Short mmCIF file of C-alpha atoms in Angstrom, two decimals:
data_model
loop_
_atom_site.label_atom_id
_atom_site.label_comp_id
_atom_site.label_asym_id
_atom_site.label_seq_id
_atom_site.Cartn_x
_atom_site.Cartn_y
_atom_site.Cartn_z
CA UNK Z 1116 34.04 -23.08 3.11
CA UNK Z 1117 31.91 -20.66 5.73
CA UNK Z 1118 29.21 -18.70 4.74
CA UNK Z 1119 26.65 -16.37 6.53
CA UNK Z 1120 23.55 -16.98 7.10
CA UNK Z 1121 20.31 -15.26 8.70
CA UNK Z 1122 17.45 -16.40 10.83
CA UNK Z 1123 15.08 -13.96 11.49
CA UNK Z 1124 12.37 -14.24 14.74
CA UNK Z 1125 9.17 -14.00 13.56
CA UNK Z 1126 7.18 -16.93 15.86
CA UNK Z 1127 5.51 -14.47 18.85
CA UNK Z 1128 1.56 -13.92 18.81
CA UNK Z 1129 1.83 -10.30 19.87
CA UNK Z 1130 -0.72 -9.94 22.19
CA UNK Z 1131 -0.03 -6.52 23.17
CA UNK Z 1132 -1.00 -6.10 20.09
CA UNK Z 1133 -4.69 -6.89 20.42
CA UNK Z 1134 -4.91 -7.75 17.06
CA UNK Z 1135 -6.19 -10.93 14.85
CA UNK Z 1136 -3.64 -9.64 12.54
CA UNK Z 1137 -0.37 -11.58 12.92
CA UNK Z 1138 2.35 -8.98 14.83
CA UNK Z 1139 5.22 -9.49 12.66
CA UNK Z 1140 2.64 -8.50 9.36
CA UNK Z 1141 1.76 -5.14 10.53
CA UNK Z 1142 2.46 -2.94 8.43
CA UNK Z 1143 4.75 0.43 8.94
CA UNK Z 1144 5.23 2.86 6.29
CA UNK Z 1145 3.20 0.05 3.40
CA UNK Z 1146 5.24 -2.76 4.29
CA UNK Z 1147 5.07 -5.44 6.99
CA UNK Z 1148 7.27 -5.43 9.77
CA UNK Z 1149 9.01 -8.63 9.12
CA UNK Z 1150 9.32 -7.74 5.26
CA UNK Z 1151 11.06 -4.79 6.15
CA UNK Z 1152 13.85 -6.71 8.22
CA UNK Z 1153 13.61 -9.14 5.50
CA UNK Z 1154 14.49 -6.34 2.49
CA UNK Z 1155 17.71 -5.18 4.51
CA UNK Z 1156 18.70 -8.98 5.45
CA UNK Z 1157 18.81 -9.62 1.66
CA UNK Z 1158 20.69 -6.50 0.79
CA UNK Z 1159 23.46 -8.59 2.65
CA UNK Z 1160 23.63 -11.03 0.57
CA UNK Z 1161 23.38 -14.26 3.29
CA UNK Z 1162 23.86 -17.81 1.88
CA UNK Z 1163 20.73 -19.17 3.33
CA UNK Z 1164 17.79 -17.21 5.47
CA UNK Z 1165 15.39 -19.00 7.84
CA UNK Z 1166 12.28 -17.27 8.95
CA UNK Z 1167 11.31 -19.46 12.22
CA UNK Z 1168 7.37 -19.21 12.43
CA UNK Z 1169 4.57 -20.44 14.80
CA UNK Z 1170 0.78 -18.26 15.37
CA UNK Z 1171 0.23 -17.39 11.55
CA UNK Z 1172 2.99 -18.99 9.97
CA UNK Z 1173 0.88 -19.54 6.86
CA UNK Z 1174 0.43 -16.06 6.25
CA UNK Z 1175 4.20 -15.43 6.90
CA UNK Z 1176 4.74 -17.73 4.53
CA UNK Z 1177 2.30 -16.78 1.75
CA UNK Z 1178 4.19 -12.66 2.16
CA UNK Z 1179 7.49 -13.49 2.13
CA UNK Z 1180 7.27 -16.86 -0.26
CA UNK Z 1181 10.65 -18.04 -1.51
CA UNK Z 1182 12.35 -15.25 -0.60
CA UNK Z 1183 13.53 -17.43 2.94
CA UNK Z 1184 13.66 -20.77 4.20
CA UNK Z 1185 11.08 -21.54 6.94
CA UNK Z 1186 11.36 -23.39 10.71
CA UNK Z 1187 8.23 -24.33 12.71
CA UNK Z 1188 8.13 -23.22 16.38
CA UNK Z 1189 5.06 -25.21 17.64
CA UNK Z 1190 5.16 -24.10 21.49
CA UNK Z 1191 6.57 -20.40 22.00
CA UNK Z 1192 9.32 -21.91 24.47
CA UNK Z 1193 11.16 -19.00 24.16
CA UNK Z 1194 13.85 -16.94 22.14
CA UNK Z 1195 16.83 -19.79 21.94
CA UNK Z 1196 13.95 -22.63 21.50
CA UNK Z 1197 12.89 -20.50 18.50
CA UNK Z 1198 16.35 -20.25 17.40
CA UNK Z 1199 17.06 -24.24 17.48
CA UNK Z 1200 14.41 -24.20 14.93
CA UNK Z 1201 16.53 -23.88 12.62
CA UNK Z 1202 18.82 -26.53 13.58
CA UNK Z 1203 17.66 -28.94 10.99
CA UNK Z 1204 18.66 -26.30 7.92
CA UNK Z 1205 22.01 -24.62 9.41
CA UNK Z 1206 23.25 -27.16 12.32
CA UNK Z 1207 26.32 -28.11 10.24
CA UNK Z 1208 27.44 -25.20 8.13
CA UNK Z 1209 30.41 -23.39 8.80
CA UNK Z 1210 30.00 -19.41 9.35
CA UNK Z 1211 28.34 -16.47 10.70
CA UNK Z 1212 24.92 -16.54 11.72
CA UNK Z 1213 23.07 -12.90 12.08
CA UNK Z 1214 20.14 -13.55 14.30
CA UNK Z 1215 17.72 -11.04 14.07
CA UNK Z 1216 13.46 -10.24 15.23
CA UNK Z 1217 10.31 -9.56 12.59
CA UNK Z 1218 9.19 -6.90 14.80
CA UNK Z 1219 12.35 -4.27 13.98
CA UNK Z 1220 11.32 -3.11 11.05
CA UNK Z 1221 13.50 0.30 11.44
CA UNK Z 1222 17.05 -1.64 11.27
CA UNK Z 1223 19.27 -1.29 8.12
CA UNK Z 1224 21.74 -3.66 6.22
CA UNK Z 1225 24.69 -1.34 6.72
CA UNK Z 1226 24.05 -1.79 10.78
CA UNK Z 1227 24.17 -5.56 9.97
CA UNK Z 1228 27.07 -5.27 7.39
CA UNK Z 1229 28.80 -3.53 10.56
CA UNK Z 1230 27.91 -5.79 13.35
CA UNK Z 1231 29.07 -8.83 10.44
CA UNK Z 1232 32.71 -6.83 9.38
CA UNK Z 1233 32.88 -6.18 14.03
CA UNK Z 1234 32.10 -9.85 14.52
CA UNK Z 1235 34.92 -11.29 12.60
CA UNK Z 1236 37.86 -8.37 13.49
CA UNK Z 1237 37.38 -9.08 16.84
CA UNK Z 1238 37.23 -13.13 15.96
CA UNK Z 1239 34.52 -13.63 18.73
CA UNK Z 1240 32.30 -16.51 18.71
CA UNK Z 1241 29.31 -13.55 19.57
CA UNK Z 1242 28.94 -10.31 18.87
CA UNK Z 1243 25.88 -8.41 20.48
CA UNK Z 1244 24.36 -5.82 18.43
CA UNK Z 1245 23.99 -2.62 21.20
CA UNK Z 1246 22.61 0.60 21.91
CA UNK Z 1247 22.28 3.69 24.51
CA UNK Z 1248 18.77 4.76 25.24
CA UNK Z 1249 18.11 8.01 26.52
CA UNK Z 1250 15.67 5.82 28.56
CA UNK Z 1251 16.67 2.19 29.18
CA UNK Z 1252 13.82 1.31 31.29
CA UNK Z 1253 12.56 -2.21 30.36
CA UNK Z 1254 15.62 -3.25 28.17
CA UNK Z 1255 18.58 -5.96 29.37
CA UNK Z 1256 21.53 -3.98 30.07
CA UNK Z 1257 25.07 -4.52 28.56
CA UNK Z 1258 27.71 -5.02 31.39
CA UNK Z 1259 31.24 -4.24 30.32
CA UNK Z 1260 34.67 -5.13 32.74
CA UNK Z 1261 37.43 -2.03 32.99
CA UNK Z 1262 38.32 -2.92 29.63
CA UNK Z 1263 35.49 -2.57 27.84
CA UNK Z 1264 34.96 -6.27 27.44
CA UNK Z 1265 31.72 -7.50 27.70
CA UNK Z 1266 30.96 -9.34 30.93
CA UNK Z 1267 26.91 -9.95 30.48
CA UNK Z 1268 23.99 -9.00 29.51
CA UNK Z 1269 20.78 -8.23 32.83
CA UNK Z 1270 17.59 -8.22 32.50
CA UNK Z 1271 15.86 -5.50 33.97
CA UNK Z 1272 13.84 -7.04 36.62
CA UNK Z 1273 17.43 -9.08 37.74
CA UNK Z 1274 19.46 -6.26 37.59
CA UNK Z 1275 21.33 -4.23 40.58
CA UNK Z 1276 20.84 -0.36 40.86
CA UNK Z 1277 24.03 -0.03 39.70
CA UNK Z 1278 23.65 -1.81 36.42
CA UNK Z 1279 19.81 -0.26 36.15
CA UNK Z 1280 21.74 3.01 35.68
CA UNK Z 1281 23.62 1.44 32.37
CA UNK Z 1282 21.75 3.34 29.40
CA UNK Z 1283 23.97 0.87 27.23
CA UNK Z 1284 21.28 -1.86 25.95
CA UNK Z 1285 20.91 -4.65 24.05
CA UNK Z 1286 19.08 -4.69 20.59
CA UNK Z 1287 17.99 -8.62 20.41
CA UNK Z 1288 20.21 -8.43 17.34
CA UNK Z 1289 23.11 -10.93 17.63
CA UNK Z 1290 26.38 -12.33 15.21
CA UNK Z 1291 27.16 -16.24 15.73
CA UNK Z 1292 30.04 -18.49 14.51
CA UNK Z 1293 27.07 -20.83 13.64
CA UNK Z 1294 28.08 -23.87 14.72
CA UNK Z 1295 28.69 -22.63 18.24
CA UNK Z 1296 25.63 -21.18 18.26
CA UNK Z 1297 23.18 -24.28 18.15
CA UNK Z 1298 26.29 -26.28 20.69
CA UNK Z 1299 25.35 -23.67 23.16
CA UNK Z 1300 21.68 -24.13 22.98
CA UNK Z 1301 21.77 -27.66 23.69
CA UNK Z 1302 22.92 -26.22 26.87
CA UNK Z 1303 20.26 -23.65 27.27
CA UNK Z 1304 17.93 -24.46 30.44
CA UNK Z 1305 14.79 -23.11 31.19
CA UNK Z 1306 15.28 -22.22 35.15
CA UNK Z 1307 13.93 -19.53 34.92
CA UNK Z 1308 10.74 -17.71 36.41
CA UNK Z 1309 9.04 -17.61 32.66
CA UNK Z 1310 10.37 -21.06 32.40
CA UNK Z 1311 11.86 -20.29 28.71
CA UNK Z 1312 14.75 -21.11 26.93
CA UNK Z 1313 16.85 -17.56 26.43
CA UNK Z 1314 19.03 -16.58 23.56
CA UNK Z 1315 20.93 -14.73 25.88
CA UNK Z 1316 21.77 -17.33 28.05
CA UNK Z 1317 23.95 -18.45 25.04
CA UNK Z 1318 25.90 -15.67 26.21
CA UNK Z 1319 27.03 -16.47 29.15
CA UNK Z 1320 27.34 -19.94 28.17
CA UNK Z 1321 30.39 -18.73 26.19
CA UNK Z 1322 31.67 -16.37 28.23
CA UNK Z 1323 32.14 -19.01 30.69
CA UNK Z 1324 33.70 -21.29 28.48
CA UNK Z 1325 36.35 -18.58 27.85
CA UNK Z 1326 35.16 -17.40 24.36
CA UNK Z 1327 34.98 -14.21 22.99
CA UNK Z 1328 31.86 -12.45 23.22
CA UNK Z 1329 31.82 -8.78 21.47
CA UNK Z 1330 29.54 -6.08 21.11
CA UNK Z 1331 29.15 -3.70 18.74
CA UNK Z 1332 27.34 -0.51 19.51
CA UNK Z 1333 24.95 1.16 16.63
CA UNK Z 1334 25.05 5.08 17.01
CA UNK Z 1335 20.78 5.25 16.02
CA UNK Z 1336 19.16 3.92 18.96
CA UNK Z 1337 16.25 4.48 16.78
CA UNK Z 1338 16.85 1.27 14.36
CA UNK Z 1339 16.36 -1.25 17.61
CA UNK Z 1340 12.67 -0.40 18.61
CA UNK Z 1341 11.15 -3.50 18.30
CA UNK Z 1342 7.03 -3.34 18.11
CA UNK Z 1343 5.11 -4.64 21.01
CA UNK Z 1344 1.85 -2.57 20.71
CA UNK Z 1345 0.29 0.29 18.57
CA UNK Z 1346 1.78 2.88 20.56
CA UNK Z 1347 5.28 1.29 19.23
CA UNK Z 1348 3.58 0.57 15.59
CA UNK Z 1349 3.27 4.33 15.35
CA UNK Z 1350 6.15 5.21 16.87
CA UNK Z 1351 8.18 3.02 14.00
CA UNK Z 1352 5.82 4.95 11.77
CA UNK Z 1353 6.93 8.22 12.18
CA UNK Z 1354 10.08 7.29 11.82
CA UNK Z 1355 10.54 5.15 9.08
CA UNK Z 1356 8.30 8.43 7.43
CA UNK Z 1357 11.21 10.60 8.02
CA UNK Z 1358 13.90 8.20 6.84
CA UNK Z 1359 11.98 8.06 3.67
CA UNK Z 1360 10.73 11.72 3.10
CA UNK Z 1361 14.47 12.33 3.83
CA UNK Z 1362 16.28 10.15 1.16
CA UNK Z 1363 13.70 11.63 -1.49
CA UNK Z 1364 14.45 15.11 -0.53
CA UNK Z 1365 18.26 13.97 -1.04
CA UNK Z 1366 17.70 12.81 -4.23
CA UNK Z 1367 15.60 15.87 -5.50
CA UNK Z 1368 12.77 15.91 -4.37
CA UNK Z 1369 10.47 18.81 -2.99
CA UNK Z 1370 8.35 18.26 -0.04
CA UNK Z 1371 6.23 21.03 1.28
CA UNK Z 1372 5.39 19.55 4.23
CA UNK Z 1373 7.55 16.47 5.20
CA UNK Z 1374 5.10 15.84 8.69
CA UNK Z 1375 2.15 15.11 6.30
CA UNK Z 1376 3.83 13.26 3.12
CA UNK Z 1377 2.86 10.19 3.82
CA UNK Z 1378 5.23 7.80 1.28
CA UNK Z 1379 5.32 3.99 1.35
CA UNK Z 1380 8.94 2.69 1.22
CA UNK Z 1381 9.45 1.44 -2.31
CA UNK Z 1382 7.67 4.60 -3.79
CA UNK Z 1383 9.70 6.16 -6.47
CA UNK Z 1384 9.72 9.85 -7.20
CA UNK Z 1385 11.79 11.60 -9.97
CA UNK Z 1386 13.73 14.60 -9.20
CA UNK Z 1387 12.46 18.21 -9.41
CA UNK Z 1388 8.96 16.61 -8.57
CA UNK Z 1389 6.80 18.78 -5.97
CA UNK Z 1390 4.55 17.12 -3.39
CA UNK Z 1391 2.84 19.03 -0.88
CA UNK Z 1392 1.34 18.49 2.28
CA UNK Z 1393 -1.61 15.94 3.25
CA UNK Z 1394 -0.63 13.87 0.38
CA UNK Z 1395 -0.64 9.83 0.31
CA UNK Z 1396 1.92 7.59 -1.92
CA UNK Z 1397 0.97 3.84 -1.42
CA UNK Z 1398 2.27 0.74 -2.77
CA UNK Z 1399 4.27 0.36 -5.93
CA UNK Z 1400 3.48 3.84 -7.42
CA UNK Z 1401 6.28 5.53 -9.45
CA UNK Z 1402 6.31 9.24 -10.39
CA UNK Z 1403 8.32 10.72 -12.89
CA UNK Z 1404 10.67 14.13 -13.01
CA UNK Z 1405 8.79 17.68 -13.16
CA UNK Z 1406 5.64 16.64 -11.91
CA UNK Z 1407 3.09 18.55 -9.43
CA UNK Z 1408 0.88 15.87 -6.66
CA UNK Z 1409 -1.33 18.91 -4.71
CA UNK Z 1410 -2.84 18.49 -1.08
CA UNK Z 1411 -5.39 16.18 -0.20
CA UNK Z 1412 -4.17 13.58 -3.61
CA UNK Z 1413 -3.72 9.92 -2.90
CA UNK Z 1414 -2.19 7.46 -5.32
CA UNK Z 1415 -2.32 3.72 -4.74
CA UNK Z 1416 0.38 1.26 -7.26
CA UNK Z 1417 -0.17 4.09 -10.21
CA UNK Z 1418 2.43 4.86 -12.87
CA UNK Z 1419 3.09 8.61 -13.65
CA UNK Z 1420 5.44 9.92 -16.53
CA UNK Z 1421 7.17 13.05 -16.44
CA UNK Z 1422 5.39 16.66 -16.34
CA UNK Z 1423 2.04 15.18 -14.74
CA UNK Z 1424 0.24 16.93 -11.95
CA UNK Z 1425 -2.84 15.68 -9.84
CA UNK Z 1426 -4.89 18.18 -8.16
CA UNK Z 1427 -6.90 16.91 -4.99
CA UNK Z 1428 -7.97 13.26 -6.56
CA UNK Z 1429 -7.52 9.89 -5.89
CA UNK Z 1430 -5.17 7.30 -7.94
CA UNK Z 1431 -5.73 3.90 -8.44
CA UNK Z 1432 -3.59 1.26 -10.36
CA UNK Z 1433 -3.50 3.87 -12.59
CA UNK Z 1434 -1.44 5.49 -15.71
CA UNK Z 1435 -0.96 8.76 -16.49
CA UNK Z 1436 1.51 9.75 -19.84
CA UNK Z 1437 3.69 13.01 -19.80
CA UNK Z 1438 1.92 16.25 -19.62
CA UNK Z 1439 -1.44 14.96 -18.46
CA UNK Z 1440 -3.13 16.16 -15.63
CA UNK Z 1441 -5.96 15.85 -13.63
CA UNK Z 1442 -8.06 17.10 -11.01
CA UNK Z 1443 -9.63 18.76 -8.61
CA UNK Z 1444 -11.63 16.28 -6.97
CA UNK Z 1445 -11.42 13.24 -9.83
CA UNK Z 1446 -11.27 9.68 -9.26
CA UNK Z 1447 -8.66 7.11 -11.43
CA UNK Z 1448 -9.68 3.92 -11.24
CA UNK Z 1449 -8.03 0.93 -11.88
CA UNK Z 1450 -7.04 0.02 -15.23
CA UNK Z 1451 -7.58 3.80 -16.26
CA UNK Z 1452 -4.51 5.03 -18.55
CA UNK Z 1453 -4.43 8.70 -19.19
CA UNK Z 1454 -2.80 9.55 -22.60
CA UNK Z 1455 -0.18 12.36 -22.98
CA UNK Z 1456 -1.11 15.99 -22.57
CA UNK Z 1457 -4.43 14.44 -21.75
CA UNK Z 1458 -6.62 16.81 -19.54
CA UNK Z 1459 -8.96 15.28 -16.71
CA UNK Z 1460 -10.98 17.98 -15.13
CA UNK Z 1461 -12.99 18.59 -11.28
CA UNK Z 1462 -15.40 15.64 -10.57
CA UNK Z 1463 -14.57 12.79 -13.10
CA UNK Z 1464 -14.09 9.25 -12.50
CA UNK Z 1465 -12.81 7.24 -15.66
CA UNK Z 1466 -12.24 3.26 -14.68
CA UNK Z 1467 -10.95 0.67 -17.06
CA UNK Z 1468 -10.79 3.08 -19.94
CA UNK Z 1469 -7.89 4.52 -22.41
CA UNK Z 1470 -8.14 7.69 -23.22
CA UNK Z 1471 -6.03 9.11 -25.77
CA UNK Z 1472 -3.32 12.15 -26.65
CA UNK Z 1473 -4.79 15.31 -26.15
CA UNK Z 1474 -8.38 14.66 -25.41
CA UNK Z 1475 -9.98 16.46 -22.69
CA UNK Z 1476 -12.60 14.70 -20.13
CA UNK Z 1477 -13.43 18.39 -18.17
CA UNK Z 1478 -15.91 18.45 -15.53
CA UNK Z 1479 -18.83 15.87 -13.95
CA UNK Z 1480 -18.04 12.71 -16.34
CA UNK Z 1481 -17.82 9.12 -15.72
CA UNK Z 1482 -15.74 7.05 -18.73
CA UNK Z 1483 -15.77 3.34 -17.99
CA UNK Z 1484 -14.92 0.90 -20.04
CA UNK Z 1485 -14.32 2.84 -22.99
CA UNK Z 1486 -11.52 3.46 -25.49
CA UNK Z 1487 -11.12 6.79 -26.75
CA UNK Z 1488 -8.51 8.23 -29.25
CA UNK Z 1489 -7.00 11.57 -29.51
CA UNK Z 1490 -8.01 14.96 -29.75
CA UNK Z 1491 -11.57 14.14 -28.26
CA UNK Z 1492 -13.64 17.05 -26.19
CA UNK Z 1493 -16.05 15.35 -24.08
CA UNK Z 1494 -18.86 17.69 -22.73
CA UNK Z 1495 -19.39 18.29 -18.97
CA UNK Z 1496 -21.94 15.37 -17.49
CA UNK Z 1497 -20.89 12.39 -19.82
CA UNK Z 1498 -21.73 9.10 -18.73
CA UNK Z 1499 -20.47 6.08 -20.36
CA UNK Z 1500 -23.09 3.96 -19.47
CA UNK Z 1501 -21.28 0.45 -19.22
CA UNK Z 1502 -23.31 -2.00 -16.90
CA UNK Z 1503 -26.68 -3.94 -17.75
CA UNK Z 1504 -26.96 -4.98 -14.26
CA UNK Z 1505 -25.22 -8.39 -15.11
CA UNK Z 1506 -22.24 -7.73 -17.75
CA UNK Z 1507 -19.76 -4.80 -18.53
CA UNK Z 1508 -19.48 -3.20 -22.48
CA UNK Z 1509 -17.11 -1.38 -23.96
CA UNK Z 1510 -17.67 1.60 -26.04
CA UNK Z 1511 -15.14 3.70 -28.79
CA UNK Z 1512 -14.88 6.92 -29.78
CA UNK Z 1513 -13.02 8.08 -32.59
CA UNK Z 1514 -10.75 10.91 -32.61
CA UNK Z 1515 -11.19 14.19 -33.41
CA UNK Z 1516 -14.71 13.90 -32.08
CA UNK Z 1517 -17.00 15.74 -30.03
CA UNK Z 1518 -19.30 14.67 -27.36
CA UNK Z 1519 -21.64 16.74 -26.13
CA UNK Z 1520 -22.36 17.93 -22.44
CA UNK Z 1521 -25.53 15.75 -20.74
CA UNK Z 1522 -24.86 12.76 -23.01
CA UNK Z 1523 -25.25 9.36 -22.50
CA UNK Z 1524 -22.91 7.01 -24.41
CA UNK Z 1525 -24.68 3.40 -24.06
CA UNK Z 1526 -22.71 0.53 -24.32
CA UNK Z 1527 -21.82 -1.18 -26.98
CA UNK Z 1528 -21.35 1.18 -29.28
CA UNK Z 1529 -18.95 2.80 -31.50
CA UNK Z 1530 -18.83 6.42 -32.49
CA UNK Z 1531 -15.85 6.49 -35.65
CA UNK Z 1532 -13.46 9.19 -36.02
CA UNK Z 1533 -14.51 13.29 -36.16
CA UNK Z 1534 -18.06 12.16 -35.13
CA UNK Z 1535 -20.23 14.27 -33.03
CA UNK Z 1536 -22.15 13.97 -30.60
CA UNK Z 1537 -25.19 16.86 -29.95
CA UNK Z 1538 -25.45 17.70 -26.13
CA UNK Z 1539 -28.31 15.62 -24.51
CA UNK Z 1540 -28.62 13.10 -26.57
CA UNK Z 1541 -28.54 9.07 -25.27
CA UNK Z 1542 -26.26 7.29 -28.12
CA UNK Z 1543 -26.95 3.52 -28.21
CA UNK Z 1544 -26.31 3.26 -32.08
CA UNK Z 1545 -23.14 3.39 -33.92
CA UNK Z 1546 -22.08 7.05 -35.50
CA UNK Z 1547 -20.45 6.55 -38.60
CA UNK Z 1548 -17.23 9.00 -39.77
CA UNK Z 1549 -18.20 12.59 -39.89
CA UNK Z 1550 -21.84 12.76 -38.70
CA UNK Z 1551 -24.03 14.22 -36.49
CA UNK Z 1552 -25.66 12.15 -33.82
CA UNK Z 1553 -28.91 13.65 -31.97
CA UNK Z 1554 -30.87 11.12 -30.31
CA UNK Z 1555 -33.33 13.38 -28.28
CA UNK Z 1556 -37.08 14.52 -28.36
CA UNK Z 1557 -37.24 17.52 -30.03
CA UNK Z 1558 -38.68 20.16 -28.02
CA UNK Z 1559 -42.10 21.28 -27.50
CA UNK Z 1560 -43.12 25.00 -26.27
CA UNK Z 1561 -46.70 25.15 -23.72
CA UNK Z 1562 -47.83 28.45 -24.43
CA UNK Z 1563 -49.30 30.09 -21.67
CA UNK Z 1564 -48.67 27.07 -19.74
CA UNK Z 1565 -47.61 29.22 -16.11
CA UNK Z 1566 -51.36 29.16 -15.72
CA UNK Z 1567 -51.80 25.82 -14.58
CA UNK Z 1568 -48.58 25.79 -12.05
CA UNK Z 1569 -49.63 25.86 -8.49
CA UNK Z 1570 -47.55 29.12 -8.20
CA UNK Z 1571 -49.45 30.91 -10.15
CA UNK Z 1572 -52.13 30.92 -7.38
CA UNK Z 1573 -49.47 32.77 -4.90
CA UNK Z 1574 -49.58 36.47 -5.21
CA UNK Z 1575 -46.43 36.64 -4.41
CA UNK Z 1576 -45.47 35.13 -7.48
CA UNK Z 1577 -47.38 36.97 -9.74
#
């Protein structure tokens, strides 16, 4: 019975890239190149994938986990060396092999689902995956016969003027019967001036063994940019931006500015949701439907129901419940969940705290490590002071209680249901149900006191 299969490239060290990052784990739009070709290889279902790796295998390894099978490319001999790699784990299976490089992040499983459905109408033995570039400087041309039938594939620096002026070029992306494959590379030599062993020699191999070697030609030129360099990295960027901003705009969503949404793929937005311009989506966030994310907002692997808008603050492993809000200028922490209908204000940072239904944190606070309950007004300039300089405390407040502007809550303490708090005061005992806390020096009135200021000696400020 033949299956299909999928070994993806990801061996090179990149040094275009000048980077001590590993090329293939640079990231474009929040994920890694080679997690990127990855996520569309799977969304073809394959019977086995093999990742070959070599400079930073480890760290391949540690992304991607048992999501693929791994091959060990010790010396970089070379595209088809890399490819033989994988000998040992797909040598003798019957079927299709899509062979495919880490550093394409911007190709899609219905390009691979076509080059796999082109492969076997046209029962070839190798189907090229092929594009025309406006500009095909630097690429290995396609060469087709009269008939359209592929004759080879040129390198640049071999190829005639003639076949220079070919704009049709190939991707790196190939479809083997499998078997064939790996009896061609045994074949493979290495006479060359980079003294490697080519995957597209395995071309030609077959071609002159009579087989049939196809191509199929992708319509977006843009999904074959491979990444050599940062010039390329952005380049993939922008792209892979628009693709994005794009399908959420399809599916409902508003963008005011599409050139300055900046929205990791795997973000998820509900429809009717607003988001405009300068704003920053990272990682696994999820907004809901009907909500409002202003300019200048970035939210990083936060959760956000329905009817929640964020004015000009920064989100952080977050949670906000329907109908909260917060902002301008207010930091969520991790481990911060925002109750519903919950108002955060200008200039608050609340970390590792709940804070519940209703209750309103307004202006200049920090709430850390606390728990709060409903209906709560906390008073401009609140500090939950949490940290001894060795250990963190939590502190409670009740709900229905008030806490006073220019207060500081001192942890651990707890201050019970419809308690209050008097502005100023530092709490560090327990306030039982219903009563006034005031935990200040009462104040004393100098008399006459200007006197003694050095200002009084000015004139000018008599």
């Amino acid at each position: 019975m033949s299956g299909r299969y999928t070994i993806i490239l990801a061996a090179g060290q990149g040094t275009r890239m000048k980077s001590k990052l590993y090329k293939v784990l640079h990231r474009v739009c929040g994920r890694s190149m080679v997690d990127h070709v990855l996520t569309q290889v799977e969304q073809t279902k394959p019977d086995k994938i093999v990742t070959v790796v070599g400079h930073g295998a480890e760290a391949v390894e540690d992304l991607l986990g048992t999501r693929s099978e791994y091959a060990f490319q010790e010396a970089q001999l070379g595209t088809g060396h890399a490819v033989l790699q994988a000998e040992e784990k797909l040598g003798a299976l019957a079927g299709m092999t899509l062979v495919a490089n880490g550093d394409t992040p911007l190709l899609t499983a219905q390009t691979f689902e076509k080059l796999f459905a082109y492969h076997q109408a046209k029962g070839a033995k190798a189907t090229i995956l092929t594009a025309r570039a406006t500009d095909p400087t630097g690429y290995g041309r396609i060469i087709r016969n009269d008939l359209g039938i592929v004759e080879k594939i040129v390198e640049q620096k071999d190829a005639t003027k003639e076949e220079t002026a070919v704009n049709e070029i190939n991707t790196g992306v190939y479809c083997f019967d499998n078997q064939t494959l790996f009896k061609a590379l045994h074949q493979v030599t290495n006479h060359n001036a980079q003294g490697e062993y080519y995957l597209t020699d395995v071309i030609q191999i077959l071609k002159d063994q009579g087989e049939i070697v196809a191509a199929y030609q992708t319509p977006d030129f843009n999904e074959s940019l491979g990444v050599n360099d940062r010039v390329a990295l952005a380049q993939a960027t922008k792209i892979m931006q628009q693709r994005i901003n794009e399908a959420h705009m399809r599916n409902g969503v508003t963008l005011i500015d599409p050139a300055t949404a900046h929205i990791d793929a795997g973000v998820k937005i509900g429809n009717d949701t607003i988001i405009e311009g300068q704003v920053n989506l990272k990682g696994k966030t999820v907004i809901g439907s009907d909500c409002y994310i202003g300019s200048n907002s970035q939210i990083v692997d936060s959760t956000l129901a329905d009817h929640v808008q964020v004015t000009s603050s920064t989100l952080e492993q977050a949670q906000m419940a329907a109908g909260s809000n917060v902002g301008p200028n207010s930091h969520l922490r991790p481990q911060a969940v925002i109750g519903a209908d919950v108002h955060i204000g200008n200039f608050c940072e609340i970390k590792n705290a709940t804070i519940g239904d209703r209750t309103k944190v307004g202006h200049l606070s920090y709430v850390g490590d606390a728990i709060l309950g409903t209906d709560i007004n906390v008073g401009c300039g609140v500090v939950f002071v949490n940290y001894d300089g060795v250990h963190k405390f939590t502190s409670e407040v009740g709900s229905h209680s008030f806490v006073g502007s220019n207060s500081n809550i001192v942890a651990p303490v707890k201050l019970a249901d419809h308690s209050f708090v008097a502005a100023g005061s530092t709490i560090t005992d327990d306030v039982p149900t219903r009563a006034l806390a005031i935990a200040r020096a009462r104040q004393t009135n100098k008399n006459d006191y200007w006197h003694k200021l050095p200002l009084a000696q000015d004139p000018e400020w008599h």
